[in-house]
Short mmCIF file of N, CA, C and O in Angstrom, two decimals:
data_model
loop_
_atom_site.label_atom_id
_atom_site.label_comp_id
_atom_site.label_asym_id
_atom_site.label_seq_id
_atom_site.Cartn_x
_atom_site.Cartn_y
_atom_site.Cartn_z
N MET A 1 96.88 113.60 98.29
CA MET A 1 96.15 113.11 98.82
C MET A 1 95.81 114.41 100.37
O MET A 1 96.97 114.49 101.08
N LEU A 2 94.68 114.71 99.93
CA LEU A 2 94.41 115.84 101.18
C LEU A 2 93.49 114.43 102.48
O LEU A 2 93.03 113.78 101.81
N TRP A 3 93.73 115.67 103.66
CA TRP A 3 92.75 114.53 104.58
C TRP A 3 91.49 114.54 104.22
O TRP A 3 90.77 113.97 105.08
N SER A 4 90.92 115.76 103.59
CA SER A 4 89.47 115.85 103.39
C SER A 4 89.32 115.16 102.02
O SER A 4 87.33 114.98 101.83
N ASP A 5 89.70 114.01 101.36
CA ASP A 5 89.81 113.55 100.06
C ASP A 5 88.71 112.14 100.73
O ASP A 5 88.67 111.40 101.93
N PRO A 6 87.44 112.17 100.28
CA PRO A 6 86.33 111.04 100.55
C PRO A 6 87.35 109.41 100.73
O PRO A 6 88.33 109.57 99.68
N GLU A 7 87.08 108.66 101.20
CA GLU A 7 87.60 107.52 101.55
C GLU A 7 87.28 106.87 99.88
O GLU A 7 86.39 107.08 99.24
N ASN A 8 88.41 105.82 99.50
CA ASN A 8 88.23 105.08 98.36
C ASN A 8 87.91 103.80 98.68
O ASN A 8 88.54 102.61 98.04
N GLU A 9 86.87 103.88 98.65
CA GLU A 9 85.86 102.35 99.11
C GLU A 9 85.13 102.55 98.02
O GLU A 9 84.85 102.90 96.88
N PRO A 10 85.28 101.04 96.93
CA PRO A 10 85.05 100.48 95.72
C PRO A 10 83.30 100.47 96.11
O PRO A 10 82.80 100.56 96.96
N PRO A 11 83.01 100.31 94.68
CA PRO A 11 81.44 100.28 95.05
C PRO A 11 81.06 99.03 95.25
O PRO A 11 81.71 97.92 95.38
N LYS A 12 79.86 99.26 95.71
CA LYS A 12 78.98 97.97 96.28
C LYS A 12 79.13 96.38 95.62
O LYS A 12 79.21 95.55 96.26
N GLU A 13 78.64 96.72 94.44
CA GLU A 13 78.95 95.48 93.57
C GLU A 13 80.46 94.99 93.46
O GLU A 13 80.86 93.36 93.63
N MET A 14 81.28 96.04 93.32
CA MET A 14 82.68 95.54 93.55
C MET A 14 83.18 94.77 94.91
O MET A 14 83.60 93.44 94.63
N ARG A 15 82.27 95.02 95.62
CA ARG A 15 82.82 94.12 97.17
C ARG A 15 81.92 93.08 96.85
O ARG A 15 82.64 91.87 97.50
N ASP A 16 80.79 93.03 96.33
CA ASP A 16 80.07 91.89 96.85
C ASP A 16 80.71 90.94 95.86
O ASP A 16 80.95 89.54 96.16
N ALA A 17 81.28 91.21 94.48
CA ALA A 17 82.05 90.21 93.83
C ALA A 17 83.07 89.77 94.10
O ALA A 17 83.80 88.53 94.03
N GLN A 18 84.17 90.47 95.10
CA GLN A 18 85.19 90.07 96.05
C GLN A 18 84.88 89.04 96.86
O GLN A 18 85.64 87.98 97.01
N ALA A 19 83.71 88.99 97.25
CA ALA A 19 83.56 88.72 98.90
C ALA A 19 83.05 86.79 98.13
O ALA A 19 83.31 86.06 98.59
N MET A 20 82.55 87.14 96.94
CA MET A 20 82.37 86.07 96.59
C MET A 20 83.13 85.20 95.72
O MET A 20 83.21 83.68 96.09
N LEU A 21 84.21 85.67 95.33
CA LEU A 21 85.25 85.22 95.08
C LEU A 21 86.34 84.68 95.97
O LEU A 21 86.99 83.64 95.38
N ARG A 22 85.92 85.21 97.00
CA ARG A 22 86.78 84.31 97.76
C ARG A 22 86.17 83.52 98.42
O ARG A 22 86.83 81.91 98.84
N ARG A 23 85.00 83.52 98.81
CA ARG A 23 83.94 81.94 98.68
C ARG A 23 84.17 81.23 97.67
O ARG A 23 84.25 80.19 98.56
N MET A 24 84.40 81.51 96.62
CA MET A 24 84.37 80.35 95.72
C MET A 24 85.96 79.82 95.37
O MET A 24 85.79 78.56 95.65
N GLY A 25 86.76 80.49 96.07
CA GLY A 25 88.44 80.05 96.26
C GLY A 25 88.20 79.28 97.54
O GLY A 25 89.13 78.30 97.25
N LEU A 26 87.86 80.21 98.62
CA LEU A 26 87.38 78.91 99.53
C LEU A 26 87.08 77.44 99.61
O LEU A 26 87.68 76.06 100.02
N LEU A 27 85.94 77.45 98.57
CA LEU A 27 85.00 76.24 98.43
C LEU A 27 85.86 74.96 97.29
O LEU A 27 85.84 73.70 97.56
N LEU A 28 86.60 75.66 96.65
CA LEU A 28 88.00 75.00 95.57
C LEU A 28 88.71 74.56 96.52
O LEU A 28 88.65 73.53 95.90
N ALA A 29 89.56 75.21 97.25
CA ALA A 29 90.35 74.78 98.13
C ALA A 29 89.97 73.54 99.23
O ALA A 29 90.56 72.30 98.94
N LEU A 30 89.08 73.65 99.76
CA LEU A 30 88.21 72.44 100.25
C LEU A 30 87.65 71.89 99.54
O LEU A 30 88.32 70.36 99.65
N ALA A 31 87.46 71.45 98.06
CA ALA A 31 87.06 70.64 96.95
C ALA A 31 88.56 69.97 96.74
O ALA A 31 88.44 68.59 96.77
N MET A 32 89.76 70.33 96.40
CA MET A 32 91.02 69.80 96.49
C MET A 32 91.69 69.13 97.38
O MET A 32 91.37 67.97 97.12
N LEU A 33 91.26 69.53 98.76
CA LEU A 33 91.76 68.72 99.67
C LEU A 33 90.86 67.32 100.04
O LEU A 33 91.41 66.39 99.96
N VAL A 34 89.70 67.63 100.02
CA VAL A 34 88.48 66.68 99.71
C VAL A 34 88.64 65.16 98.73
O VAL A 34 89.40 64.13 99.11
N ALA A 35 89.63 66.06 97.42
CA ALA A 35 89.75 64.75 96.58
C ALA A 35 91.05 64.25 96.12
O ALA A 35 91.05 63.19 96.47
N MET A 36 91.63 65.17 97.14
CA MET A 36 93.20 64.37 97.36
C MET A 36 93.06 63.53 98.35
O MET A 36 93.47 62.65 98.36
N LEU A 37 92.26 63.83 99.78
CA LEU A 37 92.20 62.15 101.11
C LEU A 37 91.70 61.77 99.89
O LEU A 37 91.78 59.89 100.35
N ALA A 38 90.61 61.79 99.33
CA ALA A 38 89.42 60.63 98.44
C ALA A 38 90.81 59.69 97.85
O ALA A 38 90.35 58.51 97.50
N VAL A 39 91.31 60.68 96.84
CA VAL A 39 92.43 59.53 95.72
C VAL A 39 93.64 59.28 97.00
O VAL A 39 94.06 57.73 96.28
N GLY A 40 93.75 59.59 97.70
CA GLY A 40 94.89 58.81 98.82
C GLY A 40 94.29 57.70 99.35
O GLY A 40 94.79 56.95 99.79
N LEU A 41 93.23 57.97 99.94
CA LEU A 41 92.54 56.76 100.86
C LEU A 41 92.61 54.93 99.69
O LEU A 41 92.13 54.49 99.92
N HIS A 42 92.19 55.26 98.60
CA HIS A 42 91.67 54.53 97.21
C HIS A 42 92.99 53.90 97.12
O HIS A 42 94.24 54.15 96.46
#
């Protein structure tokens, strides 16, 4: 690796997909939490 090498930046589509997956994961975790609370209250 030389200092003059360009940054190993993933393409925009890849970054967008990763951000979307992260959001989906957060939503899924939140939904699981709500579902567990709902089951626990009944």
